PDB file of C-alpha atoms in Angstrom:
ATOM      1  CA  MET S   1     130.073 -43.834  44.683  1.00 71.00           C
ATOM      2  CA  THR S   2     128.716 -45.145  47.979  1.00 80.00           C
ATOM      3  CA  MET S   3     126.026 -47.862  48.119  1.00 84.00           C
ATOM      4  CA  SER S   4     123.606 -45.242  49.466  1.00 82.00           C
ATOM      5  CA  GLN S   5     124.246 -43.046  46.394  1.00 76.00           C
ATOM      6  CA  VAL S   6     123.917 -46.013  44.070  1.00 77.00           C
ATOM      7  CA  PHE S   7     120.575 -46.894  45.708  1.00 82.00           C
ATOM      8  CA  TRP S   8     119.114 -43.303  45.412  1.00 78.00           C
ATOM      9  CA  GLU S   9     120.450 -42.931  41.803  1.00 77.00           C
ATOM     10  CA  PHE S  10     118.703 -46.210  40.985  1.00 79.00           C
ATOM     11  CA  ILE S  11     115.409 -45.194  42.684  1.00 80.00           C
ATOM     12  CA  GLY S  12     115.540 -41.744  41.097  1.00 77.00           C
ATOM     13  CA  THR S  13     116.151 -43.116  37.594  1.00 78.00           C
ATOM     14  CA  TRP S  14     113.411 -45.755  37.797  1.00 80.00           C
ATOM     15  CA  SER S  15     110.990 -43.230  39.301  1.00 79.00           C
ATOM     16  CA  LYS S  16     111.122 -41.517  35.917  1.00 80.00           C
ATOM     17  CA  VAL S  17     109.826 -44.689  34.281  1.00 79.00           C
ATOM     18  CA  VAL S  18     107.021 -44.722  36.818  1.00 79.00           C
ATOM     19  CA  GLU S  19     106.225 -41.065  36.037  1.00 79.00           C
ATOM     20  CA  LEU S  20     105.577 -42.048  32.507  1.00 78.00           C
ATOM     21  CA  GLY S  21     102.491 -43.813  33.934  1.00 78.00           C
ATOM     22  CA  ASP S  22     100.756 -40.470  34.348  1.00 76.00           C
ATOM     23  CA  THR S  23     101.275 -39.862  30.622  1.00 79.00           C
ATOM     24  CA  PHE S  24      99.529 -43.149  30.022  1.00 78.00           C
ATOM     25  CA  PHE S  25      96.620 -42.075  32.234  1.00 76.00           C
ATOM     26  CA  VAL S  26      96.308 -38.773  30.287  1.00 77.00           C
ATOM     27  CA  ILE S  27      95.985 -40.776  27.121  1.00 82.00           C
ATOM     28  CA  LEU S  28      93.566 -43.283  28.633  1.00 81.00           C
ATOM     29  CA  ARG S  29      91.306 -40.469  29.903  1.00 78.00           C
ATOM     30  CA  LYS S  30      91.429 -38.942  26.397  1.00 84.00           C
ATOM     31  CA  GLN S  31      92.747 -35.657  27.746  1.00 82.00           C
ATOM     32  CA  PRO S  32      94.946 -33.479  25.554  1.00 85.00           C
ATOM     33  CA  LEU S  33      98.625 -34.461  25.784  1.00 86.00           C
ATOM     34  CA  ILE S  34     100.537 -31.206  25.675  1.00 89.00           C
ATOM     35  CA  LEU S  35     104.144 -30.826  24.492  1.00 92.00           C
ATOM     36  CA  LEU S  36     105.230 -29.759  28.019  1.00 92.00           C
ATOM     37  CA  HIS S  37     103.978 -32.996  29.515  1.00 88.00           C
ATOM     38  CA  TRP S  38     105.335 -35.675  27.169  1.00 89.00           C
ATOM     39  CA  TYR S  39     108.546 -33.815  26.301  1.00 93.00           C
ATOM     40  CA  HIS S  40     109.354 -33.271  30.004  1.00 91.00           C
ATOM     41  CA  HIS S  41     108.767 -36.853  30.940  1.00 89.00           C
ATOM     42  CA  ALA S  42     110.617 -38.328  27.973  1.00 90.00           C
ATOM     43  CA  SER S  43     113.618 -36.014  28.078  1.00 92.00           C
ATOM     44  CA  VAL S  44     114.152 -36.231  31.825  1.00 90.00           C
ATOM     45  CA  LEU S  45     114.104 -40.074  31.559  1.00 88.00           C
ATOM     46  CA  VAL S  46     116.779 -39.936  28.814  1.00 90.00           C
ATOM     47  CA  TYR S  47     118.831 -37.494  30.917  1.00 90.00           C
ATOM     48  CA  THR S  48     118.785 -39.607  34.075  1.00 87.00           C
ATOM     49  CA  TRP S  49     119.835 -42.689  32.075  1.00 85.00           C
ATOM     50  CA  PHE S  50     122.487 -40.613  30.319  1.00 84.00           C
ATOM     51  CA  SER S  51     123.963 -39.348  33.583  1.00 82.00           C
ATOM     52  CA  ILE S  52     123.600 -42.388  35.903  1.00 79.00           C
ATOM     53  CA  ASP S  53     127.191 -43.444  35.404  1.00 79.00           C
ATOM     54  CA  ALA S  54     128.628 -39.909  35.745  1.00 80.00           C
ATOM     55  CA  ASN S  55     128.276 -39.681  39.517  1.00 81.00           C
ATOM     56  CA  ASP S  56     127.156 -36.088  38.881  1.00 86.00           C
ATOM     57  CA  PRO S  57     126.652 -34.192  42.217  1.00 86.00           C
ATOM     58  CA  ALA S  58     124.198 -31.887  40.558  1.00 89.00           C
ATOM     59  CA  HIS S  59     122.010 -34.837  39.654  1.00 85.00           C
ATOM     60  CA  ARG S  60     121.224 -35.282  43.310  1.00 82.00           C
ATOM     61  CA  TRP S  61     120.047 -31.665  43.628  1.00 85.00           C
ATOM     62  CA  TYR S  62     117.804 -32.199  40.597  1.00 89.00           C
ATOM     63  CA  MET S  63     116.330 -35.360  42.102  1.00 86.00           C
ATOM     64  CA  ALA S  64     115.655 -33.656  45.472  1.00 88.00           C
ATOM     65  CA  MET S  65     113.979 -30.651  43.834  1.00 92.00           C
ATOM     66  CA  ASN S  66     111.986 -32.890  41.547  1.00 90.00           C
ATOM     67  CA  THR S  67     110.822 -35.166  44.351  1.00 89.00           C
ATOM     68  CA  GLY S  68     109.628 -32.221  46.427  1.00 92.00           C
ATOM     69  CA  ILE S  69     107.660 -30.647  43.550  1.00 94.00           C
ATOM     70  CA  HIS S  70     106.196 -33.954  42.383  1.00 90.00           C
ATOM     71  CA  SER S  71     105.055 -34.955  45.901  1.00 92.00           C
ATOM     72  CA  LEU S  72     102.975 -31.755  45.994  1.00 95.00           C
ATOM     73  CA  MET S  73     101.810 -32.104  42.378  1.00 91.00           C
ATOM     74  CA  TYR S  74     100.734 -35.774  42.567  1.00 89.00           C
ATOM     75  CA  ASN S  75      98.808 -35.016  45.809  1.00 93.00           C
ATOM     76  CA  TYR S  76      97.090 -32.159  43.933  1.00 94.00           C
ATOM     77  CA  TYR S  77      96.210 -34.571  41.114  1.00 87.00           C
ATOM     78  CA  ALA S  78      94.926 -37.169  43.589  1.00 90.00           C
ATOM     79  CA  LEU S  79      92.701 -34.654  45.287  1.00 94.00           C
ATOM     80  CA  ARG S  80      91.257 -33.551  41.995  1.00 90.00           C
ATOM     81  CA  ALA S  81      90.750 -37.121  40.879  1.00 86.00           C
ATOM     82  CA  MET S  82      88.734 -37.715  44.051  1.00 93.00           C
ATOM     83  CA  GLY S  83      86.481 -34.801  43.147  1.00 94.00           C
ATOM     84  CA  ILE S  84      87.835 -32.448  45.756  1.00 95.00           C
ATOM     85  CA  ASN S  85      87.806 -28.830  44.644  1.00 95.00           C
ATOM     86  CA  VAL S  86      91.325 -27.511  45.084  1.00 95.00           C
ATOM     87  CA  PRO S  87      91.659 -23.676  44.869  1.00 95.00           C
ATOM     88  CA  ARG S  88      93.111 -22.496  41.574  1.00 94.00           C
ATOM     89  CA  LYS S  89      95.772 -20.552  43.595  1.00 96.00           C
ATOM     90  CA  PHE S  90      97.256 -23.927  44.662  1.00 96.00           C
ATOM     91  CA  ALA S  91      97.786 -24.851  40.952  1.00 95.00           C
ATOM     92  CA  LEU S  92      99.270 -21.375  40.310  1.00 97.00           C
ATOM     93  CA  CYS S  93     101.690 -21.930  43.221  1.00 97.00           C
ATOM     94  CA  LEU S  94     102.635 -25.329  41.973  1.00 97.00           C
ATOM     95  CA  THR S  95     103.434 -23.972  38.460  1.00 97.00           C
ATOM     96  CA  THR S  96     105.421 -21.148  40.056  1.00 98.00           C
ATOM     97  CA  ALA S  97     107.397 -23.711  42.068  1.00 98.00           C
ATOM     98  CA  GLN S  98     108.063 -25.646  38.905  1.00 97.00           C
ATOM     99  CA  ILE S  99     109.392 -22.481  37.173  1.00 98.00           C
ATOM    100  CA  LEU S 100     111.613 -21.828  40.182  1.00 98.00           C
ATOM    101  CA  GLN S 101     112.906 -25.361  39.963  1.00 97.00           C
ATOM    102  CA  MET S 102     113.794 -24.879  36.310  1.00 98.00           C
ATOM    103  CA  LEU S 103     115.521 -21.571  37.085  1.00 98.00           C
ATOM    104  CA  MET S 104     117.497 -23.257  39.840  1.00 97.00           C
ATOM    105  CA  GLY S 105     118.497 -26.176  37.536  1.00 97.00           C
ATOM    106  CA  PHE S 106     119.593 -23.715  34.867  1.00 98.00           C
ATOM    107  CA  TYR S 107     121.532 -21.677  37.428  1.00 97.00           C
ATOM    108  CA  VAL S 108     123.358 -24.808  38.814  1.00 97.00           C
ATOM    109  CA  ASN S 109     124.601 -25.556  35.298  1.00 97.00           C
ATOM    110  CA  LEU S 110     125.627 -21.943  34.562  1.00 98.00           C
ATOM    111  CA  TYR S 111     127.551 -22.009  37.828  1.00 97.00           C
ATOM    112  CA  SER S 112     129.271 -25.251  36.762  1.00 97.00           C
ATOM    113  CA  VAL S 113     130.368 -23.636  33.520  1.00 98.00           C
ATOM    114  CA  PHE S 114     131.702 -20.673  35.520  1.00 98.00           C
ATOM    115  CA  ALA S 115     133.526 -22.962  37.975  1.00 97.00           C
ATOM    116  CA  LYS S 116     135.192 -24.848  35.095  1.00 97.00           C
ATOM    117  CA  GLN S 117     136.091 -21.607  33.276  1.00 96.00           C
ATOM    118  CA  ILE S 118     138.008 -20.129  36.214  1.00 97.00           C
ATOM    119  CA  GLY S 119     139.740 -23.395  37.008  1.00 96.00           C
ATOM    120  CA  TRP S 120     137.882 -24.595  40.047  1.00 96.00           C
ATOM    121  CA  ASP S 121     137.726 -28.361  40.635  1.00 94.00           C
ATOM    122  CA  CYS S 122     134.353 -29.348  39.232  1.00 93.00           C
ATOM    123  CA  PRO S 123     133.718 -33.096  38.831  1.00 92.00           C
ATOM    124  CA  ARG S 124     130.898 -32.711  36.348  1.00 94.00           C
ATOM    125  CA  ARG S 125     131.249 -33.892  32.790  1.00 94.00           C
ATOM    126  CA  ASN S 126     130.889 -31.189  30.090  1.00 96.00           C
ATOM    127  CA  SER S 127     128.373 -33.349  28.257  1.00 94.00           C
ATOM    128  CA  ASN S 128     126.193 -33.485  31.353  1.00 94.00           C
ATOM    129  CA  ILE S 129     126.355 -29.753  31.814  1.00 97.00           C
ATOM    130  CA  VAL S 130     125.418 -29.083  28.173  1.00 97.00           C
ATOM    131  CA  PHE S 131     122.564 -31.668  28.241  1.00 96.00           C
ATOM    132  CA  ALA S 132     121.244 -30.215  31.488  1.00 96.00           C
ATOM    133  CA  LEU S 133     121.523 -26.590  30.259  1.00 98.00           C
ATOM    134  CA  LEU S 134     119.507 -27.449  27.151  1.00 98.00           C
ATOM    135  CA  MET S 135     117.072 -29.483  29.164  1.00 97.00           C
ATOM    136  CA  TYR S 136     116.407 -26.913  31.962  1.00 98.00           C
ATOM    137  CA  GLY S 137     116.407 -24.033  29.448  1.00 98.00           C
ATOM    138  CA  SER S 138     113.775 -25.768  27.308  1.00 98.00           C
ATOM    139  CA  TYR S 139     111.713 -26.632  30.400  1.00 98.00           C
ATOM    140  CA  LEU S 140     111.900 -23.060  31.576  1.00 98.00           C
ATOM    141  CA  VAL S 141     110.484 -21.756  28.292  1.00 98.00           C
ATOM    142  CA  LEU S 142     107.759 -24.399  28.240  1.00 98.00           C
ATOM    143  CA  PHE S 143     106.727 -23.820  31.921  1.00 98.00           C
ATOM    144  CA  VAL S 144     106.690 -20.035  31.555  1.00 98.00           C
ATOM    145  CA  ASN S 145     104.569 -20.442  28.416  1.00 97.00           C
ATOM    146  CA  PHE S 146     102.228 -22.771  30.275  1.00 96.00           C
ATOM    147  CA  PHE S 147     101.940 -20.306  33.195  1.00 98.00           C
ATOM    148  CA  TYR S 148     101.239 -17.460  30.834  1.00 97.00           C
ATOM    149  CA  ASN S 149      98.528 -19.335  28.939  1.00 95.00           C
ATOM    150  CA  SER S 150      96.979 -20.879  32.067  1.00 95.00           C
ATOM    151  CA  TYR S 151      96.995 -17.970  34.494  1.00 96.00           C
ATOM    152  CA  LEU S 152      97.568 -14.668  32.615  1.00 94.00           C
ATOM    153  CA  THR S 153      95.622 -15.074  29.436  1.00 92.00           C
ATOM    154  CA  PRO S 154      91.851 -14.603  29.670  1.00 86.00           C
ATOM    155  CA  LYS S 155      89.885 -17.802  28.921  1.00 77.00           C
ATOM    156  CA  LYS S 156      88.233 -17.841  25.518  1.00 69.00           C
ATOM    157  CA  GLN S 157      84.458 -17.999  25.847  1.00 56.00           C
ATOM    158  CA  ASN S 158      82.402 -19.724  23.298  1.00 45.00           C
ATOM    159  CA  LYS S 159      80.128 -17.229  21.682  1.00 45.00           C
ATOM    160  CA  ILE S 160      76.665 -18.562  20.861  1.00 48.00           C
ATOM    161  CA  LYS S 161      75.339 -17.160  17.629  1.00 46.00           C
ATOM    162  CA  SER S 162      71.666 -16.612  17.518  1.00 41.00           C
ATOM    163  CA  ASN S 163      69.800 -17.297  14.295  1.00 40.00           C
TER     164      ASN S 163
END
């Protein structure tokens, strides 16, 4: 592994610790902490620590995808925190991008399984592939569920009963 790779693996892994900070802010602001949020942050942190010594080439793809999505997402959160009204379509696009990220992560791992099955040289550890398949598969289910509940299901309206 080159020094550049070591540096970016280090930064990527520790960025997951920093991302736990937004979980802390959710709790401080007494907002609901949904399964998708805490499970995603906790499991991706464990995965990055698990795979840091593997020199897994797919890990760099995951980090690049995640950095791109998170840069948009945290800017969205910052604008909302400043009281700026961001169109709902932007949130919908962000969630769609996250679903595409999970599909891509899942595909990369299926491709790795295929490559190993037909005998191609694939430097990835089987344990990393299995962990990542389970991780991306579960994220995909959770993000699709979030999308469905957030954007496709009508909002429940409180009915006021008159006496």
